[in-house]
PDB file of C-alpha atoms and ligand atoms in Angstrom:
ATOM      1  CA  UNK A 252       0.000   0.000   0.000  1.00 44.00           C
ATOM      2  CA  UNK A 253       1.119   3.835  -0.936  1.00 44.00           C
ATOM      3  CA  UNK A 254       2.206   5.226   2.469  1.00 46.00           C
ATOM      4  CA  UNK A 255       1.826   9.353   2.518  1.00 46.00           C
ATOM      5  CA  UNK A 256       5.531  10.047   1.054  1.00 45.00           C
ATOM      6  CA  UNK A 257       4.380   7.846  -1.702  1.00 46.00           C
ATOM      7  CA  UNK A 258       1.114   9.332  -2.716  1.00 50.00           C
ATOM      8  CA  UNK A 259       3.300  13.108  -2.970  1.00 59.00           C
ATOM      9  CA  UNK A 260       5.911  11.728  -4.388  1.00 75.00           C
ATOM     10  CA  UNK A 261       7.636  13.873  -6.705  1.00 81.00           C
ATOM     11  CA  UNK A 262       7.377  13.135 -10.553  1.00 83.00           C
ATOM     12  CA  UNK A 263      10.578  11.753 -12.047  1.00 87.00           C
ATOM     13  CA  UNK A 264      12.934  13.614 -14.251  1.00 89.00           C
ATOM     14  CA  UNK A 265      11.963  13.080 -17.211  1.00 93.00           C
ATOM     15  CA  UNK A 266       8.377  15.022 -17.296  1.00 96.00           C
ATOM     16  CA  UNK A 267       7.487  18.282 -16.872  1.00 97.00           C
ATOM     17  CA  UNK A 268       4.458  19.429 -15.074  1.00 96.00           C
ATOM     18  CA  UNK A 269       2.191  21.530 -16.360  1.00 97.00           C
ATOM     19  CA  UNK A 270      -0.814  23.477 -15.619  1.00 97.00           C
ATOM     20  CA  UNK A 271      -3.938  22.554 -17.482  1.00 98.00           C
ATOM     21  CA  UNK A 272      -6.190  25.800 -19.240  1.00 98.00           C
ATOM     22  CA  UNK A 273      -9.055  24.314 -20.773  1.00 98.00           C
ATOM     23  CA  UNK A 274     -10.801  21.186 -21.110  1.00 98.00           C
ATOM     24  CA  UNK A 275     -13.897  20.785 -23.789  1.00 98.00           C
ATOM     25  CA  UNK A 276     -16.440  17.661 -23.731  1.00 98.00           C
ATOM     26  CA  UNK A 277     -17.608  16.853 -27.404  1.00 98.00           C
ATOM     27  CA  UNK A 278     -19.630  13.076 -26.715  1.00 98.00           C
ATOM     28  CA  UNK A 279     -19.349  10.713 -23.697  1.00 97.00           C
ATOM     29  CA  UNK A 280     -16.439   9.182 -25.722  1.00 97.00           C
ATOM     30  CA  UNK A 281     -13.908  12.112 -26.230  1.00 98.00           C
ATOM     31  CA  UNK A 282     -12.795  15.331 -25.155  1.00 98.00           C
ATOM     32  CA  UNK A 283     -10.197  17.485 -25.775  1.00 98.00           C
ATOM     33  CA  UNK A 284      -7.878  19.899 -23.241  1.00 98.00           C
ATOM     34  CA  UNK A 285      -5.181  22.142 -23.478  1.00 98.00           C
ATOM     35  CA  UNK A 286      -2.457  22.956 -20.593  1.00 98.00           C
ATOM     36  CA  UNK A 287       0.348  25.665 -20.384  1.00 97.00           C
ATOM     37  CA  UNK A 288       3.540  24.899 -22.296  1.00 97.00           C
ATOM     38  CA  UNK A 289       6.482  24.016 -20.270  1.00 96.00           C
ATOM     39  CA  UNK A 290       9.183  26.133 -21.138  1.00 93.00           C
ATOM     40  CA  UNK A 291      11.373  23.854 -22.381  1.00 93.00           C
ATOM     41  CA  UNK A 292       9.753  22.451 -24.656  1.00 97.00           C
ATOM     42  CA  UNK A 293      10.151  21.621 -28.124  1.00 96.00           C
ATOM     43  CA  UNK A 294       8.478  19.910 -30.828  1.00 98.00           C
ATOM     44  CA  UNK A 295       7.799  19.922 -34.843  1.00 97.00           C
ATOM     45  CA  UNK A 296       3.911  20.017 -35.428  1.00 98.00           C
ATOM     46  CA  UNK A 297       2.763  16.857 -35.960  1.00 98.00           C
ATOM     47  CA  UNK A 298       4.590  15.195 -33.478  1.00 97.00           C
ATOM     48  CA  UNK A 299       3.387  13.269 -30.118  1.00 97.00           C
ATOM     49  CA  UNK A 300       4.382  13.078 -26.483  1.00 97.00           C
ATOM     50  CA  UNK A 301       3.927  11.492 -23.038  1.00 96.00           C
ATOM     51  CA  UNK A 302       1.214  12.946 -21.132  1.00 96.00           C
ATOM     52  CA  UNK A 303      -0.198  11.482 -17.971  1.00 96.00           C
ATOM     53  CA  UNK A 304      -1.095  11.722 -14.109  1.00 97.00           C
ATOM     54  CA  UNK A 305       0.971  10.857 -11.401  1.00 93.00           C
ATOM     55  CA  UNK A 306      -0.140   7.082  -9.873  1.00 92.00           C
ATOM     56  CA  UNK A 307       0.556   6.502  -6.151  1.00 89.00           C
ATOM     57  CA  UNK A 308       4.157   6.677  -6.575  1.00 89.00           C
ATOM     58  CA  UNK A 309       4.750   6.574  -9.986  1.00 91.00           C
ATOM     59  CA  UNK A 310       3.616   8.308 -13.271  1.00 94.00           C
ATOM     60  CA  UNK A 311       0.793   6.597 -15.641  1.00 96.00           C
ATOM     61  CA  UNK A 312       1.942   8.029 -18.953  1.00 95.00           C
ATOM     62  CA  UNK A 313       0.460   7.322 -22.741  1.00 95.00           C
ATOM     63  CA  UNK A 314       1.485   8.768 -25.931  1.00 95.00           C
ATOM     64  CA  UNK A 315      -0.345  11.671 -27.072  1.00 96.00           C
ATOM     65  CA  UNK A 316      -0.436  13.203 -30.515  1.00 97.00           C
ATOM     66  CA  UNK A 317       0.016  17.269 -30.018  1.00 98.00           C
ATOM     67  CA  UNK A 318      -3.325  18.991 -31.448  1.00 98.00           C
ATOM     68  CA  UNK A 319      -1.695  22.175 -31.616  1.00 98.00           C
ATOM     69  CA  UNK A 320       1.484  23.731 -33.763  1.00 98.00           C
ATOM     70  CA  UNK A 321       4.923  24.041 -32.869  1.00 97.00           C
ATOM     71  CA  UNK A 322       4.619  28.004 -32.193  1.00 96.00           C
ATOM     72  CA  UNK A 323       1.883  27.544 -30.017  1.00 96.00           C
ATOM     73  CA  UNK A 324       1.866  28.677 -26.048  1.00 95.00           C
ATOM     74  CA  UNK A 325      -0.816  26.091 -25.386  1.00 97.00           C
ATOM     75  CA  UNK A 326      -0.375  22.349 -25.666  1.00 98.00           C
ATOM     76  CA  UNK A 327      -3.507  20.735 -27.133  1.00 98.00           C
ATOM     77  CA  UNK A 328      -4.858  17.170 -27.037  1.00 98.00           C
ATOM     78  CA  UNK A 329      -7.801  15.016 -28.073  1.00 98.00           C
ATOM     79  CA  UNK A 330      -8.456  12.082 -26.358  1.00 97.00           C
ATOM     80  CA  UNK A 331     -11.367   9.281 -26.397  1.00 97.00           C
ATOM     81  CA  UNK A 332     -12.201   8.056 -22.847  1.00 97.00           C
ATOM     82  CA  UNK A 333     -11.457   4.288 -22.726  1.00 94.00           C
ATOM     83  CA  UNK A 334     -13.613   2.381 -21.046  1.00 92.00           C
ATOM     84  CA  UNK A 335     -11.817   0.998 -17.742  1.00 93.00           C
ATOM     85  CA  UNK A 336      -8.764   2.641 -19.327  1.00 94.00           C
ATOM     86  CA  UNK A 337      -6.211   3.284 -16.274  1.00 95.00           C
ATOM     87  CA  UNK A 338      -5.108   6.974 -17.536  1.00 96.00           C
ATOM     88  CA  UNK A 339      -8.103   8.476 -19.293  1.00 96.00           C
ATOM     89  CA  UNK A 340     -10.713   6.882 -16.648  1.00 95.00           C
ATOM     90  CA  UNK A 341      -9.051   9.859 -14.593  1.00 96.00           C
ATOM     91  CA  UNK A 342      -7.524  12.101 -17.345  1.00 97.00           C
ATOM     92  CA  UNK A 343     -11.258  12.796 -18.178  1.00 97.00           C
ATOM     93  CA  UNK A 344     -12.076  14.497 -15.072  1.00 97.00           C
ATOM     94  CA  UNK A 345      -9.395  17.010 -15.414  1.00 97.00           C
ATOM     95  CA  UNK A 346     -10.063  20.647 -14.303  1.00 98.00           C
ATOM     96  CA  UNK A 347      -8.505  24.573 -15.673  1.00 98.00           C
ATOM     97  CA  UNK A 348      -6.090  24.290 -12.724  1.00 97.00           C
ATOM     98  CA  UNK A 349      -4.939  20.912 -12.514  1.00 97.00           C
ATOM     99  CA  UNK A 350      -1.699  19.882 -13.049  1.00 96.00           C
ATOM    100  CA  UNK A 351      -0.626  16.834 -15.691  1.00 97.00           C
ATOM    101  CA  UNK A 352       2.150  15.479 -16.314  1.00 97.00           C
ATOM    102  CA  UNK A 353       4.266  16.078 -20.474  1.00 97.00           C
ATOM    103  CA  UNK A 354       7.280  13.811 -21.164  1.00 97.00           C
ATOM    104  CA  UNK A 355      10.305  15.734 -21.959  1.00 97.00           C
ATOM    105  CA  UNK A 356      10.666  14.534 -25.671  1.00 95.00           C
ATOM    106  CA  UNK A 357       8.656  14.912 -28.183  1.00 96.00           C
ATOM    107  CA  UNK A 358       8.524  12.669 -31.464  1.00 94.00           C
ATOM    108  CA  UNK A 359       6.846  10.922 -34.514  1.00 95.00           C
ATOM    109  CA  UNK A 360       6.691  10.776 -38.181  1.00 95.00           C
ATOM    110  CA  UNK A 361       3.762  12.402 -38.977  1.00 97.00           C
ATOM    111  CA  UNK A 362       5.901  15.704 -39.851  1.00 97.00           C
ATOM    112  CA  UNK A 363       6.936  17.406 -43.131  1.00 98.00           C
ATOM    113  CA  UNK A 364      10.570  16.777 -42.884  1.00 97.00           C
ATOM    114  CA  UNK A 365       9.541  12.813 -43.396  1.00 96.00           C
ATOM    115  CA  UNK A 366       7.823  13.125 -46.700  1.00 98.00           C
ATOM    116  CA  UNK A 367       9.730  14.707 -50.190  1.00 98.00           C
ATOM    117  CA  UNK A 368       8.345  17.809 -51.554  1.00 98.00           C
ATOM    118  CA  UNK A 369       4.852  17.708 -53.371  1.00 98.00           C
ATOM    119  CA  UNK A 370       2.162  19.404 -54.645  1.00 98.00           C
ATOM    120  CA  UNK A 371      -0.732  18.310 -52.530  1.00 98.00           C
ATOM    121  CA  UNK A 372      -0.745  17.118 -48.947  1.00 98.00           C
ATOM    122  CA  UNK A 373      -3.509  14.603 -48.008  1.00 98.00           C
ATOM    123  CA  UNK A 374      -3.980  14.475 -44.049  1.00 98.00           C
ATOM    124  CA  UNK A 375      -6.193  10.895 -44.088  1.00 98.00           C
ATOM    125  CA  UNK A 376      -7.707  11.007 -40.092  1.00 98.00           C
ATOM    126  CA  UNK A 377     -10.172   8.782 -38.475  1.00 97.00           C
ATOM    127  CA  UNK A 378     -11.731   9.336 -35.167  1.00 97.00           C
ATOM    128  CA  UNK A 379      -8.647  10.680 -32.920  1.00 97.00           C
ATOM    129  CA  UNK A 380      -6.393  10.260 -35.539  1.00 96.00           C
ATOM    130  CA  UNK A 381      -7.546  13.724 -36.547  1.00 98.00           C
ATOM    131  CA  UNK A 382      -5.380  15.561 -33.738  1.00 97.00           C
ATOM    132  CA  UNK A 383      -1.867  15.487 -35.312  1.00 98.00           C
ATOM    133  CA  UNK A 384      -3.698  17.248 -38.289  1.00 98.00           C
ATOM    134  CA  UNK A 385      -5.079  19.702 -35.917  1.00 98.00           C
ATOM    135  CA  UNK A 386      -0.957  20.653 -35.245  1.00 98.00           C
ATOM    136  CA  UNK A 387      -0.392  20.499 -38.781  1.00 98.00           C
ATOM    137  CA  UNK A 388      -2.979  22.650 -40.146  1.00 98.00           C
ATOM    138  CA  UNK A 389      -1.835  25.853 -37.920  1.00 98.00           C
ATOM    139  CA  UNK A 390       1.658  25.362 -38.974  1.00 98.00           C
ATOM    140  CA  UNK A 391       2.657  27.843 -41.725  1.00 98.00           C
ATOM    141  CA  UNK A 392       5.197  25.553 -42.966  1.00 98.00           C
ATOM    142  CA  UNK A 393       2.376  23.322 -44.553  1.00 98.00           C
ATOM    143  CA  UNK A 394       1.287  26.270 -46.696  1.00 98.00           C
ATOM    144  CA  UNK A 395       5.003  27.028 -47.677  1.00 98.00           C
ATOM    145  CA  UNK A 396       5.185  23.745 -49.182  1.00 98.00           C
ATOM    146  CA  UNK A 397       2.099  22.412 -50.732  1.00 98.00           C
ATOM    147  CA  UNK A 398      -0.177  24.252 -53.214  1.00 98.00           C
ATOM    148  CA  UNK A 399      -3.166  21.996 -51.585  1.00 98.00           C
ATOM    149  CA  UNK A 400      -3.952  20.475 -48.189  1.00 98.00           C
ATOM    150  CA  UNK A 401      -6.898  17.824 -48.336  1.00 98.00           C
ATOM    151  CA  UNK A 402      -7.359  16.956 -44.631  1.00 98.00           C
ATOM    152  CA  UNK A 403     -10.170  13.639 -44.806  1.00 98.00           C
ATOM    153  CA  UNK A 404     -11.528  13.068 -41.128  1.00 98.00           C
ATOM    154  CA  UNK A 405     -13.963   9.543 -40.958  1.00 98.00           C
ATOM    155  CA  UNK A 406     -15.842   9.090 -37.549  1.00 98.00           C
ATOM    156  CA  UNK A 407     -18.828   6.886 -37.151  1.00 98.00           C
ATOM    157  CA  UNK A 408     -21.506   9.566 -36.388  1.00 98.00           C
ATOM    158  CA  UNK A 409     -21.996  12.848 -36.641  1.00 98.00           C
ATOM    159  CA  UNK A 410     -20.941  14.154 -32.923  1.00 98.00           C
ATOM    160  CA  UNK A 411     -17.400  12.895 -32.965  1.00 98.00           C
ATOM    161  CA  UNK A 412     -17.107  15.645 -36.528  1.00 98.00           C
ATOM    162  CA  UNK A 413     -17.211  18.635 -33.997  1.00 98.00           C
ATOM    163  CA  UNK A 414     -13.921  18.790 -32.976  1.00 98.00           C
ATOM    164  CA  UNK A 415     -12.799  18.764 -36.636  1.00 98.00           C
ATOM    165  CA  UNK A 416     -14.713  21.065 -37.734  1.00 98.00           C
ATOM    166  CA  UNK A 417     -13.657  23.586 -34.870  1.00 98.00           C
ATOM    167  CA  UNK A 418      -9.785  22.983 -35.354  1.00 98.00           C
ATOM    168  CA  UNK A 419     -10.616  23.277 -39.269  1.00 98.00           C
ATOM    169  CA  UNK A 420     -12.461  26.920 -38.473  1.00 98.00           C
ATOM    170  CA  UNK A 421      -9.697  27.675 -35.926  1.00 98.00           C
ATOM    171  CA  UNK A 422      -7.178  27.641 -38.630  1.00 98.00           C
ATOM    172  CA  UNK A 423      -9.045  29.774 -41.296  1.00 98.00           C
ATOM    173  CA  UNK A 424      -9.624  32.185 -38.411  1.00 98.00           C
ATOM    174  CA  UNK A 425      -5.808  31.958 -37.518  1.00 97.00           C
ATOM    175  CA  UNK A 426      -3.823  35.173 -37.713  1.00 96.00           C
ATOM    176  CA  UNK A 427      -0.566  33.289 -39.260  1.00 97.00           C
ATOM    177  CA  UNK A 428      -2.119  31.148 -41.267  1.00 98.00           C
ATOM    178  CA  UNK A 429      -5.689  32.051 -41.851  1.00 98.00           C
ATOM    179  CA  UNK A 430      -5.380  33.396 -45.409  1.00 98.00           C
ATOM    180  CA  UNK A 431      -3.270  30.296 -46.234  1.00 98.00           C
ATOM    181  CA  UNK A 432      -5.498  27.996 -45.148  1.00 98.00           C
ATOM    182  CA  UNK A 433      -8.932  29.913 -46.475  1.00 98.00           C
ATOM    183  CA  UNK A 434      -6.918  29.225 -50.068  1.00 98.00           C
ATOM    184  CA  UNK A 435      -5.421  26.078 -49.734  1.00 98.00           C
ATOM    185  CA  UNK A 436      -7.172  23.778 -47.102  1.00 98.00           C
ATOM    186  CA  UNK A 437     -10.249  21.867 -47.864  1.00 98.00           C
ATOM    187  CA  UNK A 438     -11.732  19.325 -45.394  1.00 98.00           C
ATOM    188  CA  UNK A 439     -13.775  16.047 -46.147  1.00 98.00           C
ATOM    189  CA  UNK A 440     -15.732  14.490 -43.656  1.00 98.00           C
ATOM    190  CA  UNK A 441     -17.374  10.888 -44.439  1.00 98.00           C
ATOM    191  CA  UNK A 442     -19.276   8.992 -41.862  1.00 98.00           C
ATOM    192  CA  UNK A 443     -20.380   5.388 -41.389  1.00 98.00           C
ATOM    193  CA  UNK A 444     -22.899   4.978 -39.266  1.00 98.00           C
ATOM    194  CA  UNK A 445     -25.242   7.690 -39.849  1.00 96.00           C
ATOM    195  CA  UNK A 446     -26.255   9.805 -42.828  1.00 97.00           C
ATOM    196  CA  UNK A 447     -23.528  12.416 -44.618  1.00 97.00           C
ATOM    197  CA  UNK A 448     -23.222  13.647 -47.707  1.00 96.00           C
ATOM    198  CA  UNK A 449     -20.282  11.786 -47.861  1.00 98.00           C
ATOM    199  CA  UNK A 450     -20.902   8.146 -46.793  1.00 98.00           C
ATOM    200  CA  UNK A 451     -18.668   5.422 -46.021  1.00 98.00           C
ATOM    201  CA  UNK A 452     -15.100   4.243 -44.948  1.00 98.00           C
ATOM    202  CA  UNK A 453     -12.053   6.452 -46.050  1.00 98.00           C
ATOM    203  CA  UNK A 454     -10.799   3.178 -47.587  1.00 98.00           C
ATOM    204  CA  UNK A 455     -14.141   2.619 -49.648  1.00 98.00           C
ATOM    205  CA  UNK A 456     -14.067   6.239 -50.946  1.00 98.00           C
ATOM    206  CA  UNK A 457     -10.488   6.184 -51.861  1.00 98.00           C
ATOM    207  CA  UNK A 458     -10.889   2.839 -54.102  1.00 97.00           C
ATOM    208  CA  UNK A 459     -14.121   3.389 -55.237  1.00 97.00           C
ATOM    209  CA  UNK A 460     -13.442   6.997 -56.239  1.00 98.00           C
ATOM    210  CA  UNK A 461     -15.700   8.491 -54.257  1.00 98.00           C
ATOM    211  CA  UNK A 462     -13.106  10.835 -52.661  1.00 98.00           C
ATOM    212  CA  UNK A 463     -11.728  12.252 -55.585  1.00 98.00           C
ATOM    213  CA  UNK A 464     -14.814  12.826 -57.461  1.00 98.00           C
ATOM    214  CA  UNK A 465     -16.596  14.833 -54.440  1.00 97.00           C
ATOM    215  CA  UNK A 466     -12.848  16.960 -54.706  1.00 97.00           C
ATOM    216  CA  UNK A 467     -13.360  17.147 -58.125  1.00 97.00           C
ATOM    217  CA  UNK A 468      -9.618  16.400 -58.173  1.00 97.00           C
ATOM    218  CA  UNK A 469      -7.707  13.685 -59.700  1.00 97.00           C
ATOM    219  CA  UNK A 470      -7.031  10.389 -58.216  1.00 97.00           C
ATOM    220  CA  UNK A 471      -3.912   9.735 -55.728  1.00 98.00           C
ATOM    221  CA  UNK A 472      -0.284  10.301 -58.184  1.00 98.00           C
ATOM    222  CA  UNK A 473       2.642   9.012 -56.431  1.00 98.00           C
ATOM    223  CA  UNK A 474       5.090  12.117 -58.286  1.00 98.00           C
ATOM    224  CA  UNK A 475       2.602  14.864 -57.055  1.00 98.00           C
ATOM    225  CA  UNK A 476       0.713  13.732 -53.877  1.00 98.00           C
ATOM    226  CA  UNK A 477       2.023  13.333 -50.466  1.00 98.00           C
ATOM    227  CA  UNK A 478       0.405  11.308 -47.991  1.00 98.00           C
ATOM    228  CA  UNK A 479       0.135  11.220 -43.934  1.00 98.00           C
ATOM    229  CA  UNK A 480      -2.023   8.849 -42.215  1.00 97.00           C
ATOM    230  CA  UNK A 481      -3.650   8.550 -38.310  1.00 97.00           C
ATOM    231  CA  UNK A 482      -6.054   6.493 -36.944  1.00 95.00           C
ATOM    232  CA  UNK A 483      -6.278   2.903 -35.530  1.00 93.00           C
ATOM    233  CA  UNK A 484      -3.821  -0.228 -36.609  1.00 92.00           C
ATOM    234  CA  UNK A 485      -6.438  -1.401 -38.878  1.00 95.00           C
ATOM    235  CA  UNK A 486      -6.618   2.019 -40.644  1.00 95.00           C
ATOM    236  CA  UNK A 487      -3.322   2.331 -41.079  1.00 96.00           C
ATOM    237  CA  UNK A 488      -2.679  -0.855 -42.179  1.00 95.00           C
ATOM    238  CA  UNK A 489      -5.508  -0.970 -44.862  1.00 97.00           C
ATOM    239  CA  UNK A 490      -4.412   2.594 -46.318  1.00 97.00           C
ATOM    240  CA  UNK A 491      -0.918   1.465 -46.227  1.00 97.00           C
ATOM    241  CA  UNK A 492      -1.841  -1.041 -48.461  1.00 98.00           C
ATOM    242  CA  UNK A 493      -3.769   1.042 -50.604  1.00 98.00           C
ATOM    243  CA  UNK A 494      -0.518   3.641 -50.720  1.00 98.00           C
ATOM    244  CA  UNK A 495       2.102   1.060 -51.565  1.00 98.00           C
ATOM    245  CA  UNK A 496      -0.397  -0.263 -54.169  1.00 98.00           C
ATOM    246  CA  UNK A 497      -0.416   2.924 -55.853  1.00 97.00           C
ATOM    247  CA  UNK A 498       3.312   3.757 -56.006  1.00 98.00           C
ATOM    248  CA  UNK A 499       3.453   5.352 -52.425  1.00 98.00           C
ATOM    249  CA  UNK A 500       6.985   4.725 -50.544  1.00 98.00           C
ATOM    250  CA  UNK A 501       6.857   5.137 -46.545  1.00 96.00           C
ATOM    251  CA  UNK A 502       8.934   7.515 -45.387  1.00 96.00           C
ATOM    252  CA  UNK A 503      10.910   8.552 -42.438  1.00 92.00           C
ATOM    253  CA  UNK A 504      12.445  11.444 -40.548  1.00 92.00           C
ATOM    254  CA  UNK A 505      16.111   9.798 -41.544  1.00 93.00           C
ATOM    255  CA  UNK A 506      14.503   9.160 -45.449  1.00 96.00           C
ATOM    256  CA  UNK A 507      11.734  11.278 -46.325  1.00 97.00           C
ATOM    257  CA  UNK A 508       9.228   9.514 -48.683  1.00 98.00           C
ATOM    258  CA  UNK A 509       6.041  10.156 -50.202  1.00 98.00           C
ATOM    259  CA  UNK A 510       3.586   8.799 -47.348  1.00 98.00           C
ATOM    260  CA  UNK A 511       3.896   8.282 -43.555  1.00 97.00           C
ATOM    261  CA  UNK A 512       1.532   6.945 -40.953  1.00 96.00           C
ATOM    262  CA  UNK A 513       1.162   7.070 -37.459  1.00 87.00           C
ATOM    263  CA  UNK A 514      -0.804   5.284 -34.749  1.00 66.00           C
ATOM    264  CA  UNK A 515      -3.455   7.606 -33.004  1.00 55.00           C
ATOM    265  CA  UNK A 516      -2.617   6.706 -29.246  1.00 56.00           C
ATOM    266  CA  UNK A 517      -4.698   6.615 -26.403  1.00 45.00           C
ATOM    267  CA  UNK A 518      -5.048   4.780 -23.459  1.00 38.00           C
TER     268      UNK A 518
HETATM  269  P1  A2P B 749     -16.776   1.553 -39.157  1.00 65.90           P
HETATM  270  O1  A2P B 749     -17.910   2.291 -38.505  1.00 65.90           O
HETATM  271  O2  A2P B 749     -17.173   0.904 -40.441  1.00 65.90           O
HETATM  272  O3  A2P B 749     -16.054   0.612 -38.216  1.00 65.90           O
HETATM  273  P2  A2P B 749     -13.309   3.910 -34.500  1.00 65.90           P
HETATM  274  O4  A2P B 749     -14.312   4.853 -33.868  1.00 65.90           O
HETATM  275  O5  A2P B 749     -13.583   2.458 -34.289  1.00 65.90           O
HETATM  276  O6  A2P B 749     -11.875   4.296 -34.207  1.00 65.90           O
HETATM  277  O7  A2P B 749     -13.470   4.146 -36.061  1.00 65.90           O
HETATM  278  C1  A2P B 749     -13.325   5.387 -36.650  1.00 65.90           C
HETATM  279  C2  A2P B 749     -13.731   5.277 -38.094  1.00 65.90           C
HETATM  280  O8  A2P B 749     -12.782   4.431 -38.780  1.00 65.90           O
HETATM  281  C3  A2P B 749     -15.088   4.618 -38.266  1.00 65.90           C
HETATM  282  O9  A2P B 749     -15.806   5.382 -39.204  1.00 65.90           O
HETATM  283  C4  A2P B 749     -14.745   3.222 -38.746  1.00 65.90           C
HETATM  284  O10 A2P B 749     -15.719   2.678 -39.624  1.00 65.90           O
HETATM  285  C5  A2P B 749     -13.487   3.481 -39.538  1.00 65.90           C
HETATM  286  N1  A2P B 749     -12.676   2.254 -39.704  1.00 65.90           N
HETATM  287  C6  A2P B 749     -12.498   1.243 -38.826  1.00 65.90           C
HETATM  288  N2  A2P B 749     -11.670   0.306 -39.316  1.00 65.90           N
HETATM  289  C7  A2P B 749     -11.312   0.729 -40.532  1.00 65.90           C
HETATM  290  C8  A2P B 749     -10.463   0.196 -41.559  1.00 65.90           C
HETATM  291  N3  A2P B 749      -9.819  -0.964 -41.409  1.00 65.90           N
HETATM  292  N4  A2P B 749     -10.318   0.919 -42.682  1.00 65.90           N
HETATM  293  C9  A2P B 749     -10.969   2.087 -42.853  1.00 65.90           C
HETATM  294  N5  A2P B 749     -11.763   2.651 -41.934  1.00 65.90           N
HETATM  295  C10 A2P B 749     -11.950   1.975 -40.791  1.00 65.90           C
END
């Protein structure tokens, strides 16, 4: 059993603490918060990092994707709640005031120095997976270098769009990048359990051509289009697939490529 030292013990050197700002509820399966950013800090948007709550005597720590961009003052997240789950059956019940715990280094593929220049950028999300994008979308840095962003985001119903649509708005509203994204970002939502105008799995749309013909665009090219992917293992592996069909090489920080992918972590 913790004795009293244990349950204030402090939190081991490799996290920082930080002070949490804002917390937002979107269903009874996610939510999304944002805390202060520890000073010493650094990250490339896209990236993810430890985040957790200390646990008796020791910190309970998952991988988080960062939902907002590397200039940022505030470090966002979106998170589902996990049934039972041992971090976000408390992480949900975070306050403005609270303090969480943020692992000291940041990292990930999901970034622009992993993939060789392009022309357009496809950000292909489901359900949580969307929150790297969210990072991605503010950073001006993804306006320098494609023409065209195409973030998709697939949920099952309707409620779990929200928080896409908000980050989407946030960046056209942005005072960096707001023009940029206005002209360059365009955001498809598709759903699968409830009626959209755009229905089905990302998968489906992307074989069947559904995807490309509500764009009005062309179909995925391997010497033009650049790819990043988030969502669950089964996601990732079936648009892998579809990728490496199509000519698409993975790439990495160490040898950028023409798609990445990433796992959307929670736990
Ligand atoms: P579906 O409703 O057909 O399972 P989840 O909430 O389970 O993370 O799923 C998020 C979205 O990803 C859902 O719309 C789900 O569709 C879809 N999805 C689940 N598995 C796959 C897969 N292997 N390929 C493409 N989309 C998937």
């Amino acid at each position: 059993m913790a004795d009293q030292a244990d349950l204030i013990a402090p939190p081991p050197a490799n996290v920082y603490v930080a002070r949490v700002a804002e917390v937002k509820h979107y269903t009874d399966a996610l939510f999304a918060f944002s805390c202060e950013r520890p000073a010493g800090l650094r990250f490339r948007s896209g990236e993810f990092v430890m985040i957790g709550l200390m646990n008796g005597p020791k910190p309970l720590l998952r991988a988080y994707s960062i939902a907002s961009p590397a200039w940022d003052e505030q470090l966002s997240f979106y998170s589902i709640k996990v049934p039972n789950g041992p971090l976000t059956s408390r992480l949900q019940h975070i306050q403005p005031g609270d303090e969480i715990l943020v692992g000291k280094k940041p990292t990930g593929t999901l970034v622009l120095d992993a993939l060789t220049p392009g022309k357009r950028l496809f950000l292909i999300s489901t359900g949580t997976g969307i929150a790297p994008f969210a990072s991605l979308i503010r950073d001006p840095d993804t306006y320098e270098r494609y023409d065209e962003i195409i973030l998709t985001h697939t949920c099952r119903t309707a409620p779990e769009l929200v928080y896409g649509e908000e980050v989407v708005a946030a960046a056209k509203a942005d005072p960096l990048v707001g023009e940029a994204a206005a002209q360059k970002l365009r955001h498809v939502t598709s759903l699968t359990r409830d009626a959209h105008r755009l229905e089905g799995r990302i998968t489906n749309l992307i074989e069947n051509g559904a995807l490309f013909a509500h764009l009005g665009a062309p179909a995925f090219d391997p010497a033009q289009d650049r790819i990043m992917i988030c969502g669950s293992s089964a996601v990732l592996h079936d648009i892998k697939a579809i990728a490496e069909e199509r000519g698409f090489v993975e790439g990495a920080n160490s040898e950028p490529a023409s798609f990445v992918i990433e796992r959307a972590f929670a736990g």
